[in-house]
XYZ file of C-alpha atoms in Angstrom:
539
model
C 84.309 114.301 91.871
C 86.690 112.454 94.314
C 84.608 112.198 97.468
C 83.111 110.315 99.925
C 79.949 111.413 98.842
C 80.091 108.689 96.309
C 81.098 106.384 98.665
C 78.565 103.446 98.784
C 78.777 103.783 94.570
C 82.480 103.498 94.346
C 82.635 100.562 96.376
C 80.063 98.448 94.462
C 81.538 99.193 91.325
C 84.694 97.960 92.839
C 83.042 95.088 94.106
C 81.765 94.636 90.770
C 85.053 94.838 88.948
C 88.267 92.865 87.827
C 91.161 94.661 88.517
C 94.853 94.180 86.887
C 96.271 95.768 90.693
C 94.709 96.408 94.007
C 96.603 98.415 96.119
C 96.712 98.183 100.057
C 97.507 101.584 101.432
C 96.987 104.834 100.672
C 100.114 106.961 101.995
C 102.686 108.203 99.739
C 103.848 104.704 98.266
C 100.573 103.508 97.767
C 99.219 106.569 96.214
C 102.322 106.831 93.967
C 102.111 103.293 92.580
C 98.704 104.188 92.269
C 99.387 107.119 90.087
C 102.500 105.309 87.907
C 100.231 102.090 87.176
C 97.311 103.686 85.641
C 99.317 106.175 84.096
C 100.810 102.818 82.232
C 96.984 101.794 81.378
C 96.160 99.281 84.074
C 93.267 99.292 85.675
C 93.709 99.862 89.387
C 91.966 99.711 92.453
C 93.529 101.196 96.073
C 91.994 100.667 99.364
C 92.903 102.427 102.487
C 92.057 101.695 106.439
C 92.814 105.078 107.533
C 92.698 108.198 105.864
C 94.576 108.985 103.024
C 98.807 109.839 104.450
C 97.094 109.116 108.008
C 99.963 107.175 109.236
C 103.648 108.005 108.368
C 103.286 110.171 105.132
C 101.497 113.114 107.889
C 103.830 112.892 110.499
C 107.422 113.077 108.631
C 109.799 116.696 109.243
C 107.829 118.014 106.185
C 110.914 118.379 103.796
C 111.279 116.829 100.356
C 114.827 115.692 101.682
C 117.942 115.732 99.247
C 119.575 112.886 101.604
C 122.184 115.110 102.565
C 122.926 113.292 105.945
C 123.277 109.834 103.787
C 126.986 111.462 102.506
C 128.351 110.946 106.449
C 127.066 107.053 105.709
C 128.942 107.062 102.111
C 125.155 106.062 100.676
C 126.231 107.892 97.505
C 123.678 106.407 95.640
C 121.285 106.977 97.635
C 122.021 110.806 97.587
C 122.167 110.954 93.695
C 118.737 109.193 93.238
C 117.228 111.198 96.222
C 118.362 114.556 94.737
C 117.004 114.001 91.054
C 113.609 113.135 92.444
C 113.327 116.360 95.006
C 113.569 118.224 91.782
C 111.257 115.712 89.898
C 108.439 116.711 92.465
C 109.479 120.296 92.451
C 108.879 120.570 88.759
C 105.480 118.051 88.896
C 104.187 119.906 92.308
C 105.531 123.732 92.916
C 102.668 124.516 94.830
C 103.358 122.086 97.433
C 107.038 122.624 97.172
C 108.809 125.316 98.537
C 112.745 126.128 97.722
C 114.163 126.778 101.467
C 118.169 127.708 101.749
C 119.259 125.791 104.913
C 122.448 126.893 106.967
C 124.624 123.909 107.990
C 127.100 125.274 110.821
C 130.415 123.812 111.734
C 131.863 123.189 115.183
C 135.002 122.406 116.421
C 134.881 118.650 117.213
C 131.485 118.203 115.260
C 130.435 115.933 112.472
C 130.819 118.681 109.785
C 134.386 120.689 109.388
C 134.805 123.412 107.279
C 137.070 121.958 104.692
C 134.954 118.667 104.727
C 131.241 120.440 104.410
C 132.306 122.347 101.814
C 133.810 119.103 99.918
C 130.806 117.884 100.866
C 127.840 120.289 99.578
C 129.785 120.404 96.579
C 129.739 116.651 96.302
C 125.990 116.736 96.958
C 125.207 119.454 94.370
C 127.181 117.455 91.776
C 125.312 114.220 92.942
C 122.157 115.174 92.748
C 122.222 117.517 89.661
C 121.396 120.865 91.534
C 120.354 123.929 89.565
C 123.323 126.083 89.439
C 121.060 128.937 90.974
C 120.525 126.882 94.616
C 124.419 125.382 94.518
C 125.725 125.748 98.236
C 127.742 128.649 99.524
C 129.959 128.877 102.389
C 129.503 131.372 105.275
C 132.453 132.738 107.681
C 131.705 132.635 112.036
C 130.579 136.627 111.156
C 128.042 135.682 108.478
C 126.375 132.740 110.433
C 126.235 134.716 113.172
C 124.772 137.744 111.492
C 122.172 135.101 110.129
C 121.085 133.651 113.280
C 122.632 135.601 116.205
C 120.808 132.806 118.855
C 123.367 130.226 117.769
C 125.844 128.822 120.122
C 129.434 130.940 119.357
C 131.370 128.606 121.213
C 133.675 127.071 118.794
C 132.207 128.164 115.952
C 133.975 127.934 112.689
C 131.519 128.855 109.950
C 128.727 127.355 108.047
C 127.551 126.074 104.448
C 124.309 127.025 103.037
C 121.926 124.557 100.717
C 118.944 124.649 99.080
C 116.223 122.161 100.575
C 112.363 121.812 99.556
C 109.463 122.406 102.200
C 106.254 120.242 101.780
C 103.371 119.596 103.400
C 104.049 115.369 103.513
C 99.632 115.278 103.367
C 99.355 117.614 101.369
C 101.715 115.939 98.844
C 99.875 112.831 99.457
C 96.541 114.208 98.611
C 97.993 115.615 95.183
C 99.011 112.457 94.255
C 95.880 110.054 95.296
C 94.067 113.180 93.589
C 96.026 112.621 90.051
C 95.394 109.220 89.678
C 91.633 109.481 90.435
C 91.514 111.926 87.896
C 93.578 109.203 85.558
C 90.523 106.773 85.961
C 92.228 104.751 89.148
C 89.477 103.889 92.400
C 90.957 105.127 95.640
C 88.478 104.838 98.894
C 89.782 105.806 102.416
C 88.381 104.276 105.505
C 88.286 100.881 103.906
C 90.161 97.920 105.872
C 91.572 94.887 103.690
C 90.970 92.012 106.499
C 91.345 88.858 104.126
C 93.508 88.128 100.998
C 92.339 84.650 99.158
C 94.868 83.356 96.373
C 93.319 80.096 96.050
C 91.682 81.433 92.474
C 93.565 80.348 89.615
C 92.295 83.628 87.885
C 92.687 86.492 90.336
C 93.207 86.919 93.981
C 90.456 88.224 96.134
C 90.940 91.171 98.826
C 88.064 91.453 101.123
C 87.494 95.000 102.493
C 85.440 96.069 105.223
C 84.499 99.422 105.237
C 84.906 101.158 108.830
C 82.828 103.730 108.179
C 79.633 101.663 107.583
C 80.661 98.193 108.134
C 79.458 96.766 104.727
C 82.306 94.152 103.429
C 82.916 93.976 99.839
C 85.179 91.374 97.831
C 87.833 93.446 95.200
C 89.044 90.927 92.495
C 92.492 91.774 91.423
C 95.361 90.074 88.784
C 98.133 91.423 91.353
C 98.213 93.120 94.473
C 100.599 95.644 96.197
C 101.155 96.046 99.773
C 102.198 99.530 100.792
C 100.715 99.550 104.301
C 103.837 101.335 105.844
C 103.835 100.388 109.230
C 101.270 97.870 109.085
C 102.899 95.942 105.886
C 103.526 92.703 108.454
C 99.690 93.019 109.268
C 98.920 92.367 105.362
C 101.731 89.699 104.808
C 100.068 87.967 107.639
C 96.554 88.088 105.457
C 98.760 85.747 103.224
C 101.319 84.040 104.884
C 103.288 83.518 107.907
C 105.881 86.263 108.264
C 109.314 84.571 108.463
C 112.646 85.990 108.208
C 112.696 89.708 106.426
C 110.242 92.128 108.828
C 109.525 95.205 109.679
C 111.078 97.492 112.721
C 109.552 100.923 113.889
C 111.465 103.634 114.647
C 110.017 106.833 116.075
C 110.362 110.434 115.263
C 108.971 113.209 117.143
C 108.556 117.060 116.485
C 107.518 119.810 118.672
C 105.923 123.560 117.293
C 106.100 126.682 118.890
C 105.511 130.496 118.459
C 107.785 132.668 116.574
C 107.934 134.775 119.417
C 109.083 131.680 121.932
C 111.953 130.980 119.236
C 112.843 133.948 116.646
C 114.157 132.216 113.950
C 113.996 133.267 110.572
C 116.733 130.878 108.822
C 116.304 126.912 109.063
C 119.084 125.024 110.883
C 120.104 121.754 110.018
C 122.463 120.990 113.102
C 124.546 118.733 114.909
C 123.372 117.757 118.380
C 125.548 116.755 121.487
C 125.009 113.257 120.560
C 125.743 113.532 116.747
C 122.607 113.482 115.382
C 121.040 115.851 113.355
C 118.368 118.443 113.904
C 115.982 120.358 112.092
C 114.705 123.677 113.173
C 112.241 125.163 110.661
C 110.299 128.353 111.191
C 106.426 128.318 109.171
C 103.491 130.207 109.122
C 104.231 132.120 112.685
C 105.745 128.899 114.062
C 108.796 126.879 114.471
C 108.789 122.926 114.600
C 112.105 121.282 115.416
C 113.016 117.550 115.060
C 113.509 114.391 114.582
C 113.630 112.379 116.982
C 115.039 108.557 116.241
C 114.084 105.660 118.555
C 113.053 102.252 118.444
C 108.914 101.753 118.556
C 107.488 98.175 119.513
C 103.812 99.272 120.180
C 100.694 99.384 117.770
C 101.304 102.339 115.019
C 98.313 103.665 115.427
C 98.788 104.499 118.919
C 102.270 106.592 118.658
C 102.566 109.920 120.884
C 105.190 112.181 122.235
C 106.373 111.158 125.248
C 108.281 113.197 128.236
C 111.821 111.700 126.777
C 110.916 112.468 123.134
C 110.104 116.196 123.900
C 112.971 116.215 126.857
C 115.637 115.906 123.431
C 114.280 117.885 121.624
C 114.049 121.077 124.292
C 117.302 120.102 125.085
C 118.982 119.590 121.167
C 117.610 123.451 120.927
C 118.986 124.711 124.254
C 122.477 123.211 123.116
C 122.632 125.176 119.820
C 120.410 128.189 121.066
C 121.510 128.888 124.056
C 120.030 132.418 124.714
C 116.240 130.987 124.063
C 115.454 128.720 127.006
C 112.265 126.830 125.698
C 110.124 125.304 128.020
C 107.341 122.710 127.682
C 104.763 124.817 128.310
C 105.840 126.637 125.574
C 105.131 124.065 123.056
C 101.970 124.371 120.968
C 101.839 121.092 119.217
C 103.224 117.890 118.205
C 103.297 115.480 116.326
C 104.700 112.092 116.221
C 105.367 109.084 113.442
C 106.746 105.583 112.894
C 109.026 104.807 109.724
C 108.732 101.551 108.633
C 112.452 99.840 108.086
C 113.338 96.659 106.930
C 114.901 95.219 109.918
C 118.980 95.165 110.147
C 120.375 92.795 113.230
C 122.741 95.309 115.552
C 121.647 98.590 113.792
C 120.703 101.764 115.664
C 117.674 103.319 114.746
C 119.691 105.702 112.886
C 121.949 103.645 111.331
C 119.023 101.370 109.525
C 118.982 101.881 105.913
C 115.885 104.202 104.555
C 116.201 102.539 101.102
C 113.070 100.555 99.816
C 112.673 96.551 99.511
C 110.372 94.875 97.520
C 109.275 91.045 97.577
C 107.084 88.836 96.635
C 104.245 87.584 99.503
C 101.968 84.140 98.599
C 101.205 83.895 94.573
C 100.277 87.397 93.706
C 100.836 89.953 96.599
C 104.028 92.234 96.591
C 105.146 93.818 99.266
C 107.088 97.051 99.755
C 108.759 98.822 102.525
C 111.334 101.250 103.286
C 111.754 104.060 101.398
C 111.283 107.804 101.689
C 108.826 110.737 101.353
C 111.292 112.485 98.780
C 111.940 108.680 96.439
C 108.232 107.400 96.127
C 107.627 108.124 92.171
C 110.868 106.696 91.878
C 109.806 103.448 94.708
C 106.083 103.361 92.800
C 107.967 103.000 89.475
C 109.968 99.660 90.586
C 107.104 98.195 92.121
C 104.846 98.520 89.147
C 107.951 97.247 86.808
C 107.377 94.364 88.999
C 104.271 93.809 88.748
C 104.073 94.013 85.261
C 107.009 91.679 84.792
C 106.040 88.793 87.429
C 102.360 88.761 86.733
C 103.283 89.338 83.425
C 100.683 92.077 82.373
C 100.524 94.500 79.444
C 101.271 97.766 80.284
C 103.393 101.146 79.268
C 106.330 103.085 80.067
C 106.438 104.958 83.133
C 105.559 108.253 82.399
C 105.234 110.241 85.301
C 108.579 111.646 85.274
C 106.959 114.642 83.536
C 103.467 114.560 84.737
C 102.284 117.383 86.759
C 100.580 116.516 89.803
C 96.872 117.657 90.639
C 97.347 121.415 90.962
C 100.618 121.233 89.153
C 99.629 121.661 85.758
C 101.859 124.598 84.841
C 104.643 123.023 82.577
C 106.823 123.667 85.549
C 107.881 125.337 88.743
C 108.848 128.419 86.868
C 105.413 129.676 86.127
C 104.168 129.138 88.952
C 104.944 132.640 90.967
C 103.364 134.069 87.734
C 100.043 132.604 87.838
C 100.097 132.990 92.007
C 100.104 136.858 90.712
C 97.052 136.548 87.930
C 95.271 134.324 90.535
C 96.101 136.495 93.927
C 93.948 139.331 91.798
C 91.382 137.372 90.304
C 90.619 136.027 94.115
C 89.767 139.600 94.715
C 86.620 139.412 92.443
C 85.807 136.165 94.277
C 85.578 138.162 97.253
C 88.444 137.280 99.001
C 91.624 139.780 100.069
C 94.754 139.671 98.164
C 96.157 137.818 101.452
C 93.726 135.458 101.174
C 93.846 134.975 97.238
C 97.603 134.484 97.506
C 97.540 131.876 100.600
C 94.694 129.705 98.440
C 96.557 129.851 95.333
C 100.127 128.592 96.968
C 97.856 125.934 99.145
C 96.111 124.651 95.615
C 98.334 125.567 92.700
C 95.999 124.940 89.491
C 92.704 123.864 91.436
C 92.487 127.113 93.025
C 90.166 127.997 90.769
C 87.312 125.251 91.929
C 88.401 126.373 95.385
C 87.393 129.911 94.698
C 83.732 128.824 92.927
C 82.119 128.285 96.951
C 80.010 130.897 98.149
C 80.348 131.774 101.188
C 76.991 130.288 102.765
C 78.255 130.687 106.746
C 79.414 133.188 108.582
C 80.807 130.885 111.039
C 83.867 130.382 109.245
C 86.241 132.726 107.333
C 85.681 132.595 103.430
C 89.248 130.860 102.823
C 88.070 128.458 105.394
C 84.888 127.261 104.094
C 85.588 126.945 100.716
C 89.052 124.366 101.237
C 86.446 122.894 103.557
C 83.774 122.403 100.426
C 86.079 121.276 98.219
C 87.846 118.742 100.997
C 84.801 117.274 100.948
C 83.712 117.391 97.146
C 87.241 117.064 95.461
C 89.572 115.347 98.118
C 87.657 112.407 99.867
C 87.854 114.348 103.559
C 85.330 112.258 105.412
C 85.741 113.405 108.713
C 86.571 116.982 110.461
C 90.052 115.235 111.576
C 90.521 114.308 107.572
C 90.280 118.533 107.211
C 92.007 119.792 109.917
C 95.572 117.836 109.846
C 95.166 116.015 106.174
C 93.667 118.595 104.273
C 94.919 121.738 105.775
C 97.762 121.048 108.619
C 95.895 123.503 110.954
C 95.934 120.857 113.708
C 100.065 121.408 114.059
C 100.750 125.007 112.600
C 97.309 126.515 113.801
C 95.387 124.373 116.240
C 93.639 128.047 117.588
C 92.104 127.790 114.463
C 91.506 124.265 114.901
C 89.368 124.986 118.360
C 87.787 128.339 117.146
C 85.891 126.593 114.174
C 85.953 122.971 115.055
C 81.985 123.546 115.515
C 81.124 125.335 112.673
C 83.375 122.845 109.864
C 80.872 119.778 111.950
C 78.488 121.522 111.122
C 79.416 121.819 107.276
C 80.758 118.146 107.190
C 77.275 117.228 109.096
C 74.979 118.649 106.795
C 77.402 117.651 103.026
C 77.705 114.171 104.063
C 74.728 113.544 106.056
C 75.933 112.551 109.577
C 73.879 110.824 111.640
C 73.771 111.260 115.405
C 75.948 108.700 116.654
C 78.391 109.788 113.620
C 78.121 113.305 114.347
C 78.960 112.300 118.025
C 81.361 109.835 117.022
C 83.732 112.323 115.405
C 83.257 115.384 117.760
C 85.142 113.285 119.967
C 87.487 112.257 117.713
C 88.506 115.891 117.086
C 88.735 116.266 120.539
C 90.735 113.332 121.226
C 93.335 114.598 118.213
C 93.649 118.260 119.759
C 94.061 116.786 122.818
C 97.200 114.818 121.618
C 98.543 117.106 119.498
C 98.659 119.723 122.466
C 99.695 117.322 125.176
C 102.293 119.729 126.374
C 100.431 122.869 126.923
């Protein structure tokens, strides 16, 4: 089991052990370096102050991005690499990716022209080794407009349709931390590294702090990794002064609302007034639209939408959909995120490079930064090439290339609608509708079947409900009812209803599994509250 049950154990065998890498950070990097380096045989430690994907790897526009946008920026590399590993996760991880044909209009005057996006997509499908079934096609004024009749006709020329893949960033996340658990690595959430001592000739020593108890333990490692995202200075500064290469923030913002606020069916990828580009994305009864792209100098931890941030966004909408007129109070949710760029002198936020860095900090600590959702098995394999090389350890080939995730274990994506049929009847004799069998199976790919095993012992919360809340808790280190309710199932953005309905009854579960006391119990009530609050700041 992977849970926080086993909490107090799994940090004194930590405590207890030598470790060839520790890792600090447990979003998508850290969690994928995680995964390549025991995969290789090492034996690996990772150590997170959050939750698991609690800081940038929740909060990103939720696709597994082909890099389309880096062609404008010539980044052909870039788009080549970014497009071979969207299909890499596709194939390791159907059930948390989701094919999604995306119409890219054309304007007079805009950044995409007919001749140009067509050159373009073609270039793209090419670069990054598209299945001929999801190459782009090109749509006349009629055709776009028959597609999504809201869009702005004024100076309309056309539009180009391409194949992107919807995630859930967490959810992703999760699948990967839960892989290399099962592999043999030790990942533990909620645990802080607050010092870093080289001065051992034999191993480096990371002490962690655990936030949830306050017990400090001491994690002796060969090599570390820092993948703190956003808090990667923080870590370097554990080690060393940081001098020269550093971190900036950027910002990026998204807003949900109803399907009936904003009817669309088709996703838009389009170009706002000021030339940057827009997602509009409908889901589950909703539609989120973003990013946003600013500069961010306050603490991470503490990021929110502002006024401004939602102002753009309402506004990037009413420029391409004219006919909807959203209005704040229309917005359900949102949710906002920091990426963590290697700093550029005289680059806009947009303009800064998304590609990874890695270097060395003090004796034994590499750092890395940078990077995106869609590259990290890609990011996790150069970091553990380095590792091995520099500290000069013995370890195999990268191999996860062709290793399903957790829940992926179907020898690829094209089973997968097969066995959501065998399992959407088999729910039925679990006692669940076929709805219900089918949602659980898509949500869980190959686990669904441990998901299923909970009896229904409350009727306080839907069946579906209660068991992804059991097996949170058993199989996916959810310590807290905020860990469930955006980590675990992304109800928080896409349902937060839900999120207020039964934010009683999953305390009570969490409570009674994990043995809350009172101040704990109290503790995180109002962190729920605090988390609903900001997420519906503009109701």
């Amino acid at each position: 089991m992977f849970s926080n049950k086993e909490r107090t154990h799994y940090l004194q065998t930590m405590h207890e052990e030598l470790y060839d890498l520790v890792i600090i950070g447990g979003g998508i990097t850290g969690v994928g370096v995680a995964l390549d380096a025991v995969t290789r045989g090492l034996k690996v430690a990772l150590v997170e102050m959050q939750d698991f994907a609690e800081g940038t790897s929740s909060r990103s526009t939720k696709l597994v991005h082909g890099g389309l946008r880096y062609l404008k920026q010539a980044q052909v590399k870039e788009v080549a690499e970014l497009g071979r590993e969207r299909a890499i996760v596709y194939e390791n991880a159907p059930h948390v990716t989701t094919p999604l044909w995306m119409l890219l209009p054309f304007y007079e005057g805009g950044t995409f022209q007919k001749t140009t996006t067509a050159l373009g997509l073609t270039v793209y499908d090419l670069l990054a080794g598209v299945k001929r079934s999801e190459r782009r096609t090109m749509l006349s004024k009629e055709d776009v407009l028959t597609r999504v009749p809201m869009l702005r006709e004024q100076g309309l020329l056309g539009g180009g349709m391409y194949v992107e893949y919807r995630t859930d960033d967490a959810r992703l996340t999760i699948e990967v931390a839960k892989a290399a658990a099962e592999r043999g690595a030790k990942l533990i959430n909620y645990a802080k590294a607050v010092r870093i001592d080289e001065r051992n000739v034999a191993f480096t020593s990371v002490y962690v702090q655990d936030t949830l108890h306050g017990n400090e333990y001491q994690l002796k490692a060969k090599s570390v990794v820092n993948a703190a995202g956003p808090w990667v200075d923080e870590v370097r500064q554990l080690v060393e002064p940081v001098e020269g290469k550093h971190l900036v923030l950027t910002k990026g913002v998204h807003i949900v609302v109803s399907h009936d606020a904003f009817p669309l069916d088709q996703p838009v990828y389009f170009d706002n007034a000021d030339g940057r580009m827009i997602f509009a994305i409908p889901r589950e009864g909703k539609v989120y639209i973003g990013t946003t792209d600013t500069f961010y100098e306050e603490a991470a931890e503490r990021v929110q939408a502002t006024d401004e941030d939602v102002m753009y966004l309402l506004q990037a909408v009413a420029y391409m959909f004219p006919s909807v007129g959203l209005t704040k109070d229309q917005i359900e949710s949102t949710w906002a995120g920091v990426r963590p760029l290697v700093h550029k002198e005289g680059k806009d936020p947009s303009e800064i490079s998304r590609k990874d860095e890695i270097w060395h900090t003090g004796q034994r600590v590499i750092t890395i930064a940078g990077g995106k959702l869609t590259g990290y098995r890609k990011m996790a394999q150069s970091v553990v090439d380095e590792v091995v090389k520099s500290m000069h350890l013995t370890a195999g080939k990268c191999i996860t290339k062709h290793l399903p995730l957790s829940g992926g274990d179907l020898n690829g994506s094209k089973f997968f609608e097969q066995y959501v049929d065998t399992w959407t009847k088999r729910g039925v004799t679990h006692g669940f509708t076929e709805e219900e069998s089918e949602a659980l199976v898509r949500w869980y790919g190959t686990n669904v079947a441990q998901v299923m095993s909970y009896e229904h012992e409350t009727s306080d919360l839907p069946a579906p409900l209660y068991a992804s809340l059991r097996y949170s808790i058993d199989y996916e280190m959810a310590a807290t009812p905020v860990d469930f309710f955006v980590r675990r199932r992304g109800m928080i953005y896409f349902d937060i209803a839900s999120v207020e309905r039964y934010a009683s009854a999953v305390m009570d579960v969490m409570a009674e599994q994990l043995s809350y006391s009172d101040e704990e119990r109290s503790r995180y009530t109002q962190q729920l509250e605090q988390a609903i609050a900001e997420a519906k700041v503009y109701e």
